Coordinates of C-alpha atoms (C1' of nucleotides) in Angstrom, one line a residue:
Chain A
X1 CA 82.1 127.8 294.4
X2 CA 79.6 129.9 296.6
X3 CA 79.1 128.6 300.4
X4 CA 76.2 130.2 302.0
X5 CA 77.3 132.0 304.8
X6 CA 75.8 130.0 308.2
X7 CA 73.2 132.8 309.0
X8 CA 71.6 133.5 305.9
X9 CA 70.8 129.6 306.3
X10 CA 69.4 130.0 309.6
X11 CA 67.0 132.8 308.3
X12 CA 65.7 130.5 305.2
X13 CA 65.3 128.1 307.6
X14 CA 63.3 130.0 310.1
X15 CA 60.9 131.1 307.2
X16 CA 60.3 127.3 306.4
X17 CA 59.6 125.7 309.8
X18 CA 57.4 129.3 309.8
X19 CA 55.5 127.7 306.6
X20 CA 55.4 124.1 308.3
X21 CA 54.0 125.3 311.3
X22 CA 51.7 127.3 309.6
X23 CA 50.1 124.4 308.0
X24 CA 50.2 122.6 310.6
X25 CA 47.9 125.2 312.6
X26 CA 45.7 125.8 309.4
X27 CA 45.8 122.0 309.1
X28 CA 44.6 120.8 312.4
X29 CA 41.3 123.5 312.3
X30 CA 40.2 122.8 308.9
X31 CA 42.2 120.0 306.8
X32 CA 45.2 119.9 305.1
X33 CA 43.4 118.8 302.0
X34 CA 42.0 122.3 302.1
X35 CA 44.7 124.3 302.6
X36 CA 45.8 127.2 300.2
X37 CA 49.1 128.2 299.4
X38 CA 48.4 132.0 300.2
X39 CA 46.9 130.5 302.8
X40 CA 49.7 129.1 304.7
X41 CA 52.2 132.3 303.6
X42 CA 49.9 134.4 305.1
X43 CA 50.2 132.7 308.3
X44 CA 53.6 132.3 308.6
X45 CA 53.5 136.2 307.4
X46 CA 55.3 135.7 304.2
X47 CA 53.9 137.1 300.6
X48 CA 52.5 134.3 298.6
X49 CA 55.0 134.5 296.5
X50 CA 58.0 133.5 298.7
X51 CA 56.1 130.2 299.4
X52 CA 57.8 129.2 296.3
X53 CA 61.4 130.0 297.4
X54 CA 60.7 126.7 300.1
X55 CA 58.4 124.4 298.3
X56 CA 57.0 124.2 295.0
X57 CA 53.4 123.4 296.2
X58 CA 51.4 122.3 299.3
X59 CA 51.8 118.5 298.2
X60 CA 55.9 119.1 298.6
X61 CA 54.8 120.8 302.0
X62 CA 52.9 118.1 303.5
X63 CA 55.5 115.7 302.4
X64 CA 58.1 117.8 304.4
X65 CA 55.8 117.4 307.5
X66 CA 55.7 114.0 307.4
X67 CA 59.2 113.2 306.5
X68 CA 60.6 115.9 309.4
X69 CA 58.4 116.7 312.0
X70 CA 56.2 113.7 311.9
X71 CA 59.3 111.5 311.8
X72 CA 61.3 113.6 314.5
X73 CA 58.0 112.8 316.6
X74 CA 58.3 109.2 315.8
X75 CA 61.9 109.0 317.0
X76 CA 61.2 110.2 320.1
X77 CA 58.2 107.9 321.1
X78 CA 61.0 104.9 319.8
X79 CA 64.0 106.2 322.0
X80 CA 61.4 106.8 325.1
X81 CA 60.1 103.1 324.4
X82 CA 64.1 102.2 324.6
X83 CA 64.1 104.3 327.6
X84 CA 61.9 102.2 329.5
X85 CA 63.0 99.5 328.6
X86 CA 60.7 97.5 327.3
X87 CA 58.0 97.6 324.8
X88 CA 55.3 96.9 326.9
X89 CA 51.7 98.3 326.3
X90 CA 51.6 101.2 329.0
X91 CA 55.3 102.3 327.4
X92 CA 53.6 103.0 323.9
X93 CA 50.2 104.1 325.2
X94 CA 52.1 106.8 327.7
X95 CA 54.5 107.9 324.6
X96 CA 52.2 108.4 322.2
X97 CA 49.5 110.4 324.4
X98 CA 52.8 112.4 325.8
X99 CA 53.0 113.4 322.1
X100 CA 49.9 114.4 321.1
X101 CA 50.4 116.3 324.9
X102 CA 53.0 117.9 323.6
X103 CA 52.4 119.0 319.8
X104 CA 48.7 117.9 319.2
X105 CA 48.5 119.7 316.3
X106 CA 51.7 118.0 314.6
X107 CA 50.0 114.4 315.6
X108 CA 46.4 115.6 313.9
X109 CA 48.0 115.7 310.8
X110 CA 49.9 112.4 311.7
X111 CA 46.5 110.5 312.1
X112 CA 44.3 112.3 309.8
X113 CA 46.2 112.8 306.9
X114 CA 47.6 108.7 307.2
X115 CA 44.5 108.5 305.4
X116 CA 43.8 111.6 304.1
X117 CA 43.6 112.3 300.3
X118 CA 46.6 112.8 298.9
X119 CA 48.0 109.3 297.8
X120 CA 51.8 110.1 298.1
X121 CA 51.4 111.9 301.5
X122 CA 49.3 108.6 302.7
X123 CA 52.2 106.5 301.6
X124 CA 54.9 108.6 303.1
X125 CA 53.0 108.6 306.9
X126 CA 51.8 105.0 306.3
X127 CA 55.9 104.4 306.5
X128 CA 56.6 106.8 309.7
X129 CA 54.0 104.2 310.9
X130 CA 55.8 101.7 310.0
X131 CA 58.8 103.3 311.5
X132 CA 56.7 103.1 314.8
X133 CA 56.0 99.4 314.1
X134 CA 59.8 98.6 314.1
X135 CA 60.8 101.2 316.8
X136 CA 58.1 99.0 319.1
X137 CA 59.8 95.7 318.2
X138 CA 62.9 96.6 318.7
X139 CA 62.3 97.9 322.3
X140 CA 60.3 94.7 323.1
X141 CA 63.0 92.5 321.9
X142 CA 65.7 94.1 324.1
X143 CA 62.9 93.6 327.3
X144 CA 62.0 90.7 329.0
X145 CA 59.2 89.7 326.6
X146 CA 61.4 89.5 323.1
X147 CA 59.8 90.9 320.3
X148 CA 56.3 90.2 319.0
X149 CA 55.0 89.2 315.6
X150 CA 55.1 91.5 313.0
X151 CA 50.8 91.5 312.8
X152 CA 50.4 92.0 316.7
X153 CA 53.3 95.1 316.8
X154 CA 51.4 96.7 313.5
X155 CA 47.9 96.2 315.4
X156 CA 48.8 96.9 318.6
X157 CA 50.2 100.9 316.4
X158 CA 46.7 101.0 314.5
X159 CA 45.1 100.7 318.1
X160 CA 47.2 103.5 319.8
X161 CA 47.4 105.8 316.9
X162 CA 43.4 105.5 316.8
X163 CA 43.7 106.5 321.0
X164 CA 45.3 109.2 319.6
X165 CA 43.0 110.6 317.4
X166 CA 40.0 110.4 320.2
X167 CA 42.4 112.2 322.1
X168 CA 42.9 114.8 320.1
X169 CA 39.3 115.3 319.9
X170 CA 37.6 118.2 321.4
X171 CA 34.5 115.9 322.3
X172 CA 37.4 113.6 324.1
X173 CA 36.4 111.1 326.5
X174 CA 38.1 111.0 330.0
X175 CA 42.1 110.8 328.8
X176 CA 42.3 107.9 332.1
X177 CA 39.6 106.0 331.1
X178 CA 40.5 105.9 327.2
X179 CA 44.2 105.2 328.1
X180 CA 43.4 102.4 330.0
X181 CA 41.1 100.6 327.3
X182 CA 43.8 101.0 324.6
X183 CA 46.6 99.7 327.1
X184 CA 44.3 96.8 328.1
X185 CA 43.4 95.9 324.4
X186 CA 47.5 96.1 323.6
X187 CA 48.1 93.9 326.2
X188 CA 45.5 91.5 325.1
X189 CA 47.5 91.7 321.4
X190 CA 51.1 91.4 322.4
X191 CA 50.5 88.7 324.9
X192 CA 52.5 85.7 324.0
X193 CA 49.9 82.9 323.8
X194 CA 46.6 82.2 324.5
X195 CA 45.5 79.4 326.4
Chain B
X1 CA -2.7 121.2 301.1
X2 CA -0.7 119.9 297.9
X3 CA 1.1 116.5 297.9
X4 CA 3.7 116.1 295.1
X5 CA 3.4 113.0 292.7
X6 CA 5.3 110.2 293.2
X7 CA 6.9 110.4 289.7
X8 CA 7.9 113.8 290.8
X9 CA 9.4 112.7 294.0
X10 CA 11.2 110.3 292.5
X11 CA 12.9 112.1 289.7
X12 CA 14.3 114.3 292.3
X13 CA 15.4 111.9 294.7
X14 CA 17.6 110.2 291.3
X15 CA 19.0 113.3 290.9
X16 CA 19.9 113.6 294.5
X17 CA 21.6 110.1 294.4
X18 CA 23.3 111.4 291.7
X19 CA 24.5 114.1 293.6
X20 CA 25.3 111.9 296.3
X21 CA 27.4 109.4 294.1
X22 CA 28.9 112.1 292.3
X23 CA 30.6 113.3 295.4
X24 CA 31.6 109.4 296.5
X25 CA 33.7 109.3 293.1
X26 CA 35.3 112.7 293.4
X27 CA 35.7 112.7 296.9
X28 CA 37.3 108.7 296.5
X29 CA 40.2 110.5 294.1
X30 CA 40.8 114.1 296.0
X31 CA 39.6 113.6 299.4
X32 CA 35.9 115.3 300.4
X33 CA 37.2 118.2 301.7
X34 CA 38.2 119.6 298.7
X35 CA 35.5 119.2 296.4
X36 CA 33.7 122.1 294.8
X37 CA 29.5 122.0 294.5
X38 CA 30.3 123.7 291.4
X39 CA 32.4 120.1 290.8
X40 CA 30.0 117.9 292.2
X41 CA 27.2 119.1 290.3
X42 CA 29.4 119.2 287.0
X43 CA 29.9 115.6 287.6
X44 CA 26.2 114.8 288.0
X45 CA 25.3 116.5 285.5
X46 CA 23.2 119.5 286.8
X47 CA 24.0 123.0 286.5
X48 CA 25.9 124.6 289.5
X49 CA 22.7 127.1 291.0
X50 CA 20.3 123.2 290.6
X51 CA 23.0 121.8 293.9
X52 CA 20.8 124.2 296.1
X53 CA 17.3 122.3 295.4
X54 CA 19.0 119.7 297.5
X55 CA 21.9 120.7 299.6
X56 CA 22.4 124.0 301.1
X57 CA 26.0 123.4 300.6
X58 CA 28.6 120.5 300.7
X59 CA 28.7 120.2 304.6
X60 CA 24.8 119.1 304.4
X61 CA 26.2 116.9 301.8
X62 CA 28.4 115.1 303.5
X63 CA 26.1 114.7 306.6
X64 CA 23.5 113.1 304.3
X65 CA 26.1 110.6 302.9
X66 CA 27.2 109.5 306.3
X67 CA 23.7 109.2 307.6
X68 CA 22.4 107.6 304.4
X69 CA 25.2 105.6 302.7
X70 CA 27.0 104.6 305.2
X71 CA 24.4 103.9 307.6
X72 CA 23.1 101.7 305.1
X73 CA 26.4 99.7 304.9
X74 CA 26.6 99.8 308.4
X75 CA 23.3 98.1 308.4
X76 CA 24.2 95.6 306.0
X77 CA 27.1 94.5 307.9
X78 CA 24.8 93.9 311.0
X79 CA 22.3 92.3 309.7
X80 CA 25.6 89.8 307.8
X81 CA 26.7 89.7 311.3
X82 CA 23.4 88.3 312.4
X83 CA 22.7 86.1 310.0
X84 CA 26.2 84.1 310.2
X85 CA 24.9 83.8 313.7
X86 CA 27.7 84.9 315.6
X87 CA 29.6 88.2 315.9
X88 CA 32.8 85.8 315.2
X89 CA 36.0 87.8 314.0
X90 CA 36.0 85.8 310.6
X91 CA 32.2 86.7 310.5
X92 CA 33.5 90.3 311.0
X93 CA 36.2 91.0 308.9
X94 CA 34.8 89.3 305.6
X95 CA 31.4 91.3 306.3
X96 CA 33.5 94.7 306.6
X97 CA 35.8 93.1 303.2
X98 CA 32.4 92.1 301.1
X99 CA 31.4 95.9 302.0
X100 CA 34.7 97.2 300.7
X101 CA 34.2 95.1 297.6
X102 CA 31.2 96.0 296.8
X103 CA 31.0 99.6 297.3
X104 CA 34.9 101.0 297.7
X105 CA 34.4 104.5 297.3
X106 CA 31.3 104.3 300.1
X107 CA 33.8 102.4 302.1
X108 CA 37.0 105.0 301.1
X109 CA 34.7 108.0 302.7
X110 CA 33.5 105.9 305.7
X111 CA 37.2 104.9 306.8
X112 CA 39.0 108.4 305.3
X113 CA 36.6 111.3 307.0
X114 CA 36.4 109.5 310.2
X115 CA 39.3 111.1 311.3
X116 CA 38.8 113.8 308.2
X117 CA 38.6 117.7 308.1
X118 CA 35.0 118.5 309.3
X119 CA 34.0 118.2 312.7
X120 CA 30.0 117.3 312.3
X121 CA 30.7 114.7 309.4
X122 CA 33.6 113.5 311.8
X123 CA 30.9 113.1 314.8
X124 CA 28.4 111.4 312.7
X125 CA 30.4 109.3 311.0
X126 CA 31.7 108.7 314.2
X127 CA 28.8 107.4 315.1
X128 CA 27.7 105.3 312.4
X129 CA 31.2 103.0 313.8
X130 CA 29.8 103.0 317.5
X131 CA 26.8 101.5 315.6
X132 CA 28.9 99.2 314.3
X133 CA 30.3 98.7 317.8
X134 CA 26.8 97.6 318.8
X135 CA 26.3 95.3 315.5
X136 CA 28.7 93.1 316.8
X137 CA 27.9 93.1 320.2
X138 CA 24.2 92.2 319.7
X139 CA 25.4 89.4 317.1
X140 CA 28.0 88.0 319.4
X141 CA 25.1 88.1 322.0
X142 CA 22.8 85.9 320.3
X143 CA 25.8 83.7 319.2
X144 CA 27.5 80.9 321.6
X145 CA 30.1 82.9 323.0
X146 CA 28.1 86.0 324.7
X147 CA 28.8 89.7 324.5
X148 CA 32.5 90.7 324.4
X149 CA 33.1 94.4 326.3
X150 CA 32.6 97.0 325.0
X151 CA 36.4 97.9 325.2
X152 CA 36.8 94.5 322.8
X153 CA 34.4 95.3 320.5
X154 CA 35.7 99.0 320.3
X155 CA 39.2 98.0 319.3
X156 CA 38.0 95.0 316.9
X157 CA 36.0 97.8 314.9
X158 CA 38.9 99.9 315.0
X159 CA 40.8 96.7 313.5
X160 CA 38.9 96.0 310.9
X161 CA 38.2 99.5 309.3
X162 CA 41.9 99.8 309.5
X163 CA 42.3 96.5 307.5
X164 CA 39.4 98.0 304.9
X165 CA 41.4 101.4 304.7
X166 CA 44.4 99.1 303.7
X167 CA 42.0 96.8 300.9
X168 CA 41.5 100.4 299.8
X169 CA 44.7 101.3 298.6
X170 CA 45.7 100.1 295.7
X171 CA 49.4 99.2 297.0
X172 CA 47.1 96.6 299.0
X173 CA 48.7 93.8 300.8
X174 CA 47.4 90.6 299.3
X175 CA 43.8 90.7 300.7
X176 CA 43.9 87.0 302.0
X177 CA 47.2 88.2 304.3
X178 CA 45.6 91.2 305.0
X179 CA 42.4 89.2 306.2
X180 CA 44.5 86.6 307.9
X181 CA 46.3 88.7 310.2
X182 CA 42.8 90.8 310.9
X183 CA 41.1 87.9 312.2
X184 CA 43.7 86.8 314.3
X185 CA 44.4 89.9 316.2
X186 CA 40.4 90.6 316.5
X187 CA 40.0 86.7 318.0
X188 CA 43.0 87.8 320.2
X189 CA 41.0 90.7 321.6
X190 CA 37.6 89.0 321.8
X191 CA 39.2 85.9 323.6
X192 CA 37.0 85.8 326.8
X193 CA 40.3 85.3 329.2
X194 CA 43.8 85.0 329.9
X195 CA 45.9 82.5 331.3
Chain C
dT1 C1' -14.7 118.8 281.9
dG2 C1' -11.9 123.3 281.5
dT3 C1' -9.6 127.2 283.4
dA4 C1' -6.9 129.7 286.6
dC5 C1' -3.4 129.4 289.8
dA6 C1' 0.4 127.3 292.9
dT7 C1' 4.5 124.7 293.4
dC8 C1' 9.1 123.8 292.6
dA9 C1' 13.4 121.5 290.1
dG10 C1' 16.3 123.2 286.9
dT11 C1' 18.5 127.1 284.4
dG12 C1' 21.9 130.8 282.6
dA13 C1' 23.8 135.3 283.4
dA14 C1' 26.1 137.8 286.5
dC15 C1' 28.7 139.2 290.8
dG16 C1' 32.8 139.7 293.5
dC17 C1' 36.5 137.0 295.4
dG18 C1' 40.6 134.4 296.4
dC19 C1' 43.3 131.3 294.2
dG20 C1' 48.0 129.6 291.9
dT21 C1' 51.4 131.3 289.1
dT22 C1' 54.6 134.4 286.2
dC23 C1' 57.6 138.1 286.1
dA24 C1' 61.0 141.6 286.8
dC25 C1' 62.9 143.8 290.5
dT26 C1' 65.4 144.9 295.2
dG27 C1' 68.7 144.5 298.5
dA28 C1' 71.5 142.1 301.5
dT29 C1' 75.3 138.9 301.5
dG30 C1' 79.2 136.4 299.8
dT31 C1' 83.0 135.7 296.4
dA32 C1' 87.0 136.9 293.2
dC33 C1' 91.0 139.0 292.7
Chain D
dT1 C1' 92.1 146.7 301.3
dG2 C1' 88.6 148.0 297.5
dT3 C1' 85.8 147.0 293.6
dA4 C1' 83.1 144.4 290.5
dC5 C1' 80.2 140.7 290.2
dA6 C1' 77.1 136.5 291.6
dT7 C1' 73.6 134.6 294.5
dC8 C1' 69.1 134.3 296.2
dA9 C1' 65.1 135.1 299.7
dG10 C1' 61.6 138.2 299.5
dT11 C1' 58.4 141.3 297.0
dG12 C1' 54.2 143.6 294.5
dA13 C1' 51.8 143.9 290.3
dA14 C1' 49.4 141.4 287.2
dC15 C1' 47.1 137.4 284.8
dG16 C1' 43.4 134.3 284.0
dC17 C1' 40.4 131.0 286.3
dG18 C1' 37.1 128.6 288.9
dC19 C1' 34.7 129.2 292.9
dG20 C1' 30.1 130.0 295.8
dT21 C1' 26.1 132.6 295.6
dT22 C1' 22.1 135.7 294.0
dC23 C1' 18.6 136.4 290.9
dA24 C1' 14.7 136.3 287.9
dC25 C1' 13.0 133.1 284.8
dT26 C1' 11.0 128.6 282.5
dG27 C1' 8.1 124.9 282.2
dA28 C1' 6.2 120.8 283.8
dT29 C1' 3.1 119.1 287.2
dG30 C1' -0.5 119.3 290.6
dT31 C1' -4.6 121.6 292.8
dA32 C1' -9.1 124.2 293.2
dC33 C1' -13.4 124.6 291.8

DNA sequence: TGTACATCAGTGAACGCGCGTTCACTGATGTAC
DNA sequence: TGTACATCAGTGAACGCGCGTTCACTGATGTAC
């Protein structure tokens, strides 16, 4: 039996995030759809042919992202929304913006590629989103409010993760003035009843 | 000064359209950003070096369907919108459906390359929704209930082309759900007030 | 009417290029005993 | 401890392929007079 000694694992492993970041960058400027395999080995300053000691194509790539990174990202907007307490409307709005704040290029390929062209990379985002959906519920359940239906939490995501992508464009509107709208039409969503 | 026939116009402008649908099919399967003219043109029937009599590449391409296509939907939806007298959410959402039904892969590339790989078809396709945006606005206008702001209307079209990406896929929800829970969050965020 | 000329969509050959993939190899590291 | 062997990430050469683009050409159609 052959154990890999600990640092030759932390070397392969600094090569792959190397590749996923690489995409990532590559990604956010011109589409992952488009995205070569030399491509992204050049980038992360591999040769091409390494790229196959990680992944066995881009597809297995993107699915990485998603599956790591994008859900790593997702965690963290679910244990701030536990954080505060609550999953009220300004909680998701400010969580989500402070992630595209922090990694925009990492939530670019969260909102572009949730409907992008690749059918098995849609489905596997669709479910971080629906990751997202539950992470939301369960923070409002434990606040004041108890947790809203199932169609409001899932509309209330498709409304912040679409404040996100205007966000995360170049051409952005004023980041105050969009936050606002998207926290006002949340509230209207997850309010409890209408009169 | 030398006018071309109309029988000669016209011939072109088929082959054109079948440029244009050509790219709709492919680009419904692989995503738009990775076709090939060499591909489009295969699948319309023309050789590769005939692409140039209409499109000096695949960008221009793009920018025609968006402008085109889907501004032609985009009208179509308005003018439903109008005629059910009433920019209603139910009014809405089966418009933006009937459009998905009857043209998905117009509908696929209006929802997908929104938020897609290329900047200028992102912008105009961008707005071709804000046109939307103003569709339902004017309807609801002329309807009992009077304009909604702008913010409303923003977030309902945001709704609904979400729920048409999801019609899209072919793991769809079963549409009447899908359309159930549509309308009720867009009649949640058109509601004039709160308690 | 006929004749000479202009336009222009479509074509096929040809180009150089970057792509994905295969292969045998290197060299560092870890294991067996 | 030393020696022989296994593992495996990374490599460079090489392949065949489809790509975008250029070019000169064809032939149908329209115009001038």
């Amino acid at each position: 039996v052959f154990r890999e000694s600990s640092e030759k694992k932390e070397e392969k492993e600094r090569v792959r995030s190397a590749l996923l970041r690489a995409a990532l960058r590559l990604g956010a400027a011109h589409g992952f759809a488009s995205l070569g395999l030399r491509e992204v080995a050049r980038e992360a300053g591999i040769a091409p042919t390494s790229f196959y000691r990680h992944f066995a194509d881009m597809e297995e790539l993107g699915l990485a992202l998603s599956r790591e990174l994008v859900g790593d990202a997702v965690d963290a907007v679910c244990a701030s929304l536990r954080a505060s307490r609550g999953g009220s409307a300004k909680a998701l709005v400010d969580a989500m913006l402070a992630a595209c704040a922090s990694d925009p290029e990492l939530m670019r390929f969260f909102v572009s590629e949730r409907v992008g062209s690749s059918r098995a990379l849609r489905a596997s985002l669709q479910s971080q989103q629906a990751r997202l959906v539950e992470g939301l519920r369960a923070a409002a359940h434990n606040g004041s409010s108890g947790a809203p239906p199932l169609t409001a939490a899932e509309a209330a995501c498709v409304l912040v993760l679409d404040a996100c992508a205007r966000t995360l464009e170049d051409t952005a509107v004023p980041g105050a003035k969009l936050r606002e709208a998207c926290v006002s039409s949340i509230e209207h969503l997850l309010a409890k009843a209408q009169p």
